[in-house]
mmCIF file of C-alpha atoms in Angstrom:
data_model
loop_
_atom_site.group_PDB
_atom_site.id
_atom_site.type_symbol
_atom_site.label_atom_id
_atom_site.label_comp_id
_atom_site.label_asym_id
_atom_site.label_seq_id
_atom_site.Cartn_x
_atom_site.Cartn_y
_atom_site.Cartn_z
ATOM 1 C CA UNK A 17 -3.559 14.454 -13.572
ATOM 2 C CA UNK A 18 -2.328 15.778 -10.254
ATOM 3 C CA UNK A 19 1.295 16.751 -9.759
ATOM 4 C CA UNK A 20 3.433 15.178 -7.035
ATOM 5 C CA UNK A 21 3.152 18.231 -4.755
ATOM 6 C CA UNK A 22 -0.630 18.233 -5.221
ATOM 7 C CA UNK A 23 -0.885 14.548 -4.310
ATOM 8 C CA UNK A 24 1.216 15.039 -1.193
ATOM 9 C CA UNK A 25 -0.793 18.151 -0.299
ATOM 10 C CA UNK A 26 -4.015 16.164 -0.511
ATOM 11 C CA UNK A 27 -2.528 13.505 1.726
ATOM 12 C CA UNK A 28 -1.599 16.115 4.328
ATOM 13 C CA UNK A 29 -5.084 17.594 4.079
ATOM 14 C CA UNK A 30 -6.635 14.151 4.599
ATOM 15 C CA UNK A 31 -4.464 13.596 7.666
ATOM 16 C CA UNK A 32 -4.971 17.083 9.086
ATOM 17 C CA UNK A 33 -6.635 16.675 12.461
ATOM 18 C CA UNK A 34 -6.283 12.898 12.138
ATOM 19 C CA UNK A 35 -2.568 12.434 12.687
ATOM 20 C CA UNK A 36 -2.970 10.855 16.114
ATOM 21 C CA UNK A 37 -5.138 7.890 15.002
ATOM 22 C CA UNK A 38 -3.195 7.591 11.743
ATOM 23 C CA UNK A 39 0.094 7.269 13.622
ATOM 24 C CA UNK A 40 -1.307 4.950 16.294
ATOM 25 C CA UNK A 41 -2.836 2.688 13.668
ATOM 26 C CA UNK A 42 0.460 2.538 11.808
ATOM 27 C CA UNK A 43 2.246 1.753 15.063
ATOM 28 C CA UNK A 44 -0.164 -1.137 15.628
ATOM 29 C CA UNK A 45 0.580 -2.419 12.126
ATOM 30 C CA UNK A 46 4.340 -2.197 12.768
ATOM 31 C CA UNK A 47 4.066 -4.035 16.097
ATOM 32 C CA UNK A 48 1.982 -6.831 14.566
ATOM 33 C CA UNK A 49 4.414 -7.126 11.656
ATOM 34 C CA UNK A 50 7.395 -7.330 14.020
ATOM 35 C CA UNK A 51 5.682 -10.001 16.114
ATOM 36 C CA UNK A 52 4.850 -12.040 13.006
ATOM 37 C CA UNK A 53 8.410 -11.712 11.701
ATOM 38 C CA UNK A 54 9.951 -12.613 15.057
ATOM 39 C CA UNK A 55 7.776 -15.667 15.577
ATOM 40 C CA UNK A 56 8.039 -17.029 12.035
ATOM 41 C CA UNK A 57 11.818 -16.582 11.971
ATOM 42 C CA UNK A 58 12.053 -18.945 14.930
ATOM 43 C CA UNK A 59 10.016 -21.647 13.227
ATOM 44 C CA UNK A 60 12.064 -23.991 11.074
ATOM 45 C CA UNK A 61 10.989 -25.127 7.610
ATOM 46 C CA UNK A 62 7.415 -23.777 7.597
ATOM 47 C CA UNK A 63 8.112 -20.355 9.110
ATOM 48 C CA UNK A 64 8.203 -18.669 5.705
ATOM 49 C CA UNK A 65 4.835 -20.200 4.808
ATOM 50 C CA UNK A 66 3.254 -18.897 7.997
ATOM 51 C CA UNK A 67 4.838 -15.511 7.290
ATOM 52 C CA UNK A 68 3.141 -15.344 3.881
ATOM 53 C CA UNK A 69 -0.180 -16.426 5.380
ATOM 54 C CA UNK A 70 -0.005 -13.489 7.788
ATOM 55 C CA UNK A 71 1.636 -10.878 5.577
ATOM 56 C CA UNK A 72 -0.971 -11.212 2.824
ATOM 57 C CA UNK A 73 -3.988 -9.915 4.790
ATOM 58 C CA UNK A 74 -1.842 -7.361 6.626
ATOM 59 C CA UNK A 75 -0.647 -5.914 3.307
ATOM 60 C CA UNK A 76 -4.202 -5.700 2.002
ATOM 61 C CA UNK A 77 -5.239 -4.046 5.255
ATOM 62 C CA UNK A 78 -2.566 -1.352 5.361
ATOM 63 C CA UNK A 79 -3.171 -0.349 1.732
ATOM 64 C CA UNK A 80 -6.876 0.119 2.213
ATOM 65 C CA UNK A 81 -6.729 1.505 5.738
ATOM 66 C CA UNK A 82 -5.146 4.685 4.434
ATOM 67 C CA UNK A 83 -7.419 4.729 1.413
ATOM 68 C CA UNK A 84 -10.132 5.407 3.996
ATOM 69 C CA UNK A 85 -8.159 8.410 5.242
ATOM 70 C CA UNK A 86 -7.848 9.642 1.660
ATOM 71 C CA UNK A 87 -11.626 9.381 1.395
ATOM 72 C CA UNK A 88 -12.170 11.504 4.501
ATOM 73 C CA UNK A 89 -13.148 8.593 6.649
ATOM 74 C CA UNK A 90 -11.171 7.865 9.801
ATOM 75 C CA UNK A 91 -11.335 4.077 10.309
ATOM 76 C CA UNK A 92 -10.984 2.391 13.656
ATOM 77 C CA UNK A 93 -7.807 0.491 14.456
ATOM 78 C CA UNK A 94 -9.370 -2.823 13.434
ATOM 79 C CA UNK A 95 -9.373 -1.560 9.852
ATOM 80 C CA UNK A 96 -5.711 -2.509 9.627
ATOM 81 C CA UNK A 97 -6.825 -6.132 9.936
ATOM 82 C CA UNK A 98 -9.560 -5.971 7.319
ATOM 83 C CA UNK A 99 -7.580 -8.267 5.057
ATOM 84 C CA UNK A 100 -8.597 -11.168 7.290
ATOM 85 C CA UNK A 101 -12.213 -10.498 6.287
ATOM 86 C CA UNK A 102 -11.224 -11.215 2.673
ATOM 87 C CA UNK A 103 -8.538 -13.673 3.556
ATOM 88 C CA UNK A 104 -8.637 -15.919 0.503
ATOM 89 C CA UNK A 105 -8.656 -13.034 -1.980
ATOM 90 C CA UNK A 106 -5.914 -11.121 -0.160
ATOM 91 C CA UNK A 107 -3.757 -14.259 0.043
ATOM 92 C CA UNK A 108 -4.184 -15.153 -3.628
ATOM 93 C CA UNK A 109 -3.481 -11.581 -4.686
ATOM 94 C CA UNK A 110 -0.353 -11.383 -2.522
ATOM 95 C CA UNK A 111 1.031 -14.692 -3.776
ATOM 96 C CA UNK A 112 0.292 -14.061 -7.462
ATOM 97 C CA UNK A 113 1.734 -10.541 -7.361
ATOM 98 C CA UNK A 114 4.844 -11.803 -5.545
ATOM 99 C CA UNK A 115 5.404 -14.601 -8.055
ATOM 100 C CA UNK A 116 4.906 -12.336 -11.084
ATOM 101 C CA UNK A 117 7.206 -9.660 -9.668
ATOM 102 C CA UNK A 118 9.854 -12.242 -8.760
ATOM 103 C CA UNK A 119 9.799 -13.753 -12.231
ATOM 104 C CA UNK A 120 10.298 -10.335 -13.831
ATOM 105 C CA UNK A 121 13.035 -9.516 -11.325
ATOM 106 C CA UNK A 122 14.890 -12.698 -12.292
ATOM 107 C CA UNK A 123 15.227 -11.256 -15.795
ATOM 108 C CA UNK A 124 16.725 -8.064 -14.392
ATOM 109 C CA UNK A 125 16.067 -5.541 -11.643
ATOM 110 C CA UNK A 126 14.439 -2.931 -13.870
ATOM 111 C CA UNK A 127 11.717 -5.277 -15.257
ATOM 112 C CA UNK A 128 10.958 -6.257 -11.656
ATOM 113 C CA UNK A 129 10.489 -2.626 -10.648
ATOM 114 C CA UNK A 130 8.284 -1.989 -13.664
ATOM 115 C CA UNK A 131 6.188 -5.044 -12.791
ATOM 116 C CA UNK A 132 5.751 -3.788 -9.231
ATOM 117 C CA UNK A 133 4.522 -0.455 -10.628
ATOM 118 C CA UNK A 134 2.058 -2.221 -12.927
ATOM 119 C CA UNK A 135 0.525 -4.252 -10.104
ATOM 120 C CA UNK A 136 0.590 -1.443 -7.527
ATOM 121 C CA UNK A 137 -3.121 -0.573 -7.659
ATOM 122 C CA UNK A 138 -4.374 -4.132 -7.263
ATOM 123 C CA UNK A 139 -5.190 -3.954 -3.547
ATOM 124 C CA UNK A 140 -7.280 -0.816 -3.977
ATOM 125 C CA UNK A 141 -9.098 -2.265 -6.977
ATOM 126 C CA UNK A 142 -9.853 -5.497 -5.146
ATOM 127 C CA UNK A 143 -11.269 -3.500 -2.216
ATOM 128 C CA UNK A 144 -13.501 -1.364 -4.477
ATOM 129 C CA UNK A 145 -14.817 -4.429 -6.328
ATOM 130 C CA UNK A 146 -15.880 -7.022 -3.716
ATOM 131 C CA UNK A 147 -16.924 -9.610 -6.299
ATOM 132 C CA UNK A 148 -13.752 -9.384 -8.352
ATOM 133 C CA UNK A 149 -11.202 -12.195 -8.453
ATOM 134 C CA UNK A 150 -7.570 -11.273 -7.681
ATOM 135 C CA UNK A 151 -6.212 -11.920 -11.175
ATOM 136 C CA UNK A 152 -8.758 -9.475 -12.609
ATOM 137 C CA UNK A 153 -7.662 -6.867 -10.073
ATOM 138 C CA UNK A 154 -4.096 -7.327 -11.314
ATOM 139 C CA UNK A 155 -5.187 -6.995 -14.938
ATOM 140 C CA UNK A 156 -7.119 -3.824 -14.167
ATOM 141 C CA UNK A 157 -4.134 -2.419 -12.319
ATOM 142 C CA UNK A 158 -1.952 -3.068 -15.358
ATOM 143 C CA UNK A 159 -4.449 -1.228 -17.565
ATOM 144 C CA UNK A 160 -4.825 1.629 -15.085
ATOM 145 C CA UNK A 161 -1.066 2.094 -14.775
ATOM 146 C CA UNK A 162 -0.446 2.261 -18.529
ATOM 147 C CA UNK A 163 1.424 5.513 -19.065
ATOM 148 C CA UNK A 164 1.631 6.246 -15.328
ATOM 149 C CA UNK A 165 4.407 3.985 -14.059
ATOM 150 C CA UNK A 166 7.005 6.749 -14.224
ATOM 151 C CA UNK A 167 4.668 9.107 -12.357
ATOM 152 C CA UNK A 168 4.364 6.621 -9.522
ATOM 153 C CA UNK A 169 8.073 5.843 -9.468
ATOM 154 C CA UNK A 170 8.967 9.529 -9.175
ATOM 155 C CA UNK A 171 6.316 9.936 -6.456
ATOM 156 C CA UNK A 172 8.085 7.166 -4.551
ATOM 157 C CA UNK A 173 11.408 8.944 -5.021
ATOM 158 C CA UNK A 174 9.954 12.207 -3.704
ATOM 159 C CA UNK A 175 9.753 10.594 -0.248
ATOM 160 C CA UNK A 176 13.415 9.599 -0.211
ATOM 161 C CA UNK A 177 14.462 12.787 1.560
ATOM 162 C CA UNK A 178 11.859 12.210 4.250
ATOM 163 C CA UNK A 179 13.144 8.651 4.611
ATOM 164 C CA UNK A 180 16.656 9.910 5.243
ATOM 165 C CA UNK A 181 15.407 12.438 7.797
ATOM 166 C CA UNK A 182 13.648 9.654 9.720
ATOM 167 C CA UNK A 183 16.792 7.565 10.166
ATOM 168 C CA UNK A 184 18.360 9.787 12.899
ATOM 169 C CA UNK A 185 15.096 9.529 14.879
ATOM 170 C CA UNK A 186 15.840 5.820 15.485
ATOM 171 C CA UNK A 187 12.706 4.876 13.580
ATOM 172 C CA UNK A 188 10.236 7.091 15.440
ATOM 173 C CA UNK A 189 9.857 9.405 12.455
ATOM 174 C CA UNK A 190 8.655 6.518 10.315
ATOM 175 C CA UNK A 191 5.471 6.398 12.391
ATOM 176 C CA UNK A 192 4.549 9.715 10.729
ATOM 177 C CA UNK A 193 6.125 9.013 7.371
ATOM 178 C CA UNK A 194 4.238 5.715 7.016
ATOM 179 C CA UNK A 195 0.745 7.273 7.126
ATOM 180 C CA UNK A 196 1.876 10.214 4.977
ATOM 181 C CA UNK A 197 3.339 7.914 2.330
ATOM 182 C CA UNK A 198 0.407 5.470 2.411
ATOM 183 C CA UNK A 199 -2.212 8.214 2.165
ATOM 184 C CA UNK A 200 -0.314 9.798 -0.723
ATOM 185 C CA UNK A 201 -0.343 6.465 -2.568
ATOM 186 C CA UNK A 202 -4.088 6.232 -1.953
ATOM 187 C CA UNK A 203 -4.574 9.690 -3.455
ATOM 188 C CA UNK A 204 -2.521 8.612 -6.459
ATOM 189 C CA UNK A 205 -5.044 5.801 -6.939
ATOM 190 C CA UNK A 206 -7.948 8.214 -6.581
ATOM 191 C CA UNK A 207 -6.331 10.471 -9.171
ATOM 192 C CA UNK A 208 -6.030 7.558 -11.592
ATOM 193 C CA UNK A 209 -9.709 6.854 -11.060
ATOM 194 C CA UNK A 210 -10.444 10.467 -11.943
ATOM 195 C CA UNK A 211 -11.973 11.244 -8.562
ATOM 196 C CA UNK A 212 -11.906 14.948 -7.723
ATOM 197 C CA UNK A 213 -11.284 16.162 -4.189
ATOM 198 C CA UNK A 214 -14.871 17.227 -3.856
ATOM 199 C CA UNK A 215 -15.981 13.711 -4.825
ATOM 200 C CA UNK A 216 -13.866 11.734 -2.395
ATOM 201 C CA UNK A 217 -16.364 9.586 -0.553
ATOM 202 C CA UNK A 218 -16.310 6.187 1.038
ATOM 203 C CA UNK A 219 -16.886 3.516 -1.558
#
């Protein structure tokens, strides 16, 4: 198992020479997300439904866009929208994960956080297994994360300092932190799969 510094180092290595497209792609994702949020907030009653319908494929896309970077493949900007190519699966996965996490959160905050950790690999698993149904991706994520939830939680916390440093930049710094964080999470997934750096290839 890789340490936190090793995971972050691999992310930086993956992004080395590719920061420009990585940042621009993240900026595109942010702009689309802001547009969706702005429009849906102005729509009464069904705005939240439309928001879910759009957020689901966008979430799938951003997870797997930076998995490509982790696998030494620089995707084009359209890769951020790849969730629309698997729209039904990405929507079902998003809704089921949200419901499960919400139900655990209603018990208490800590169970909700643990649930989020358990389901965290689902988008990657769904991408790597085109014929898999979303609920199976969730089940595999739960199995994969057994004994590793604390590792992931602490990896999240290791970016807190960077988050604080980005605040004085009026948000500009997040355009670099976003790709760095997302690529690190992708390398965490690759580490769970037991993929060595020399074996990182496009699935």
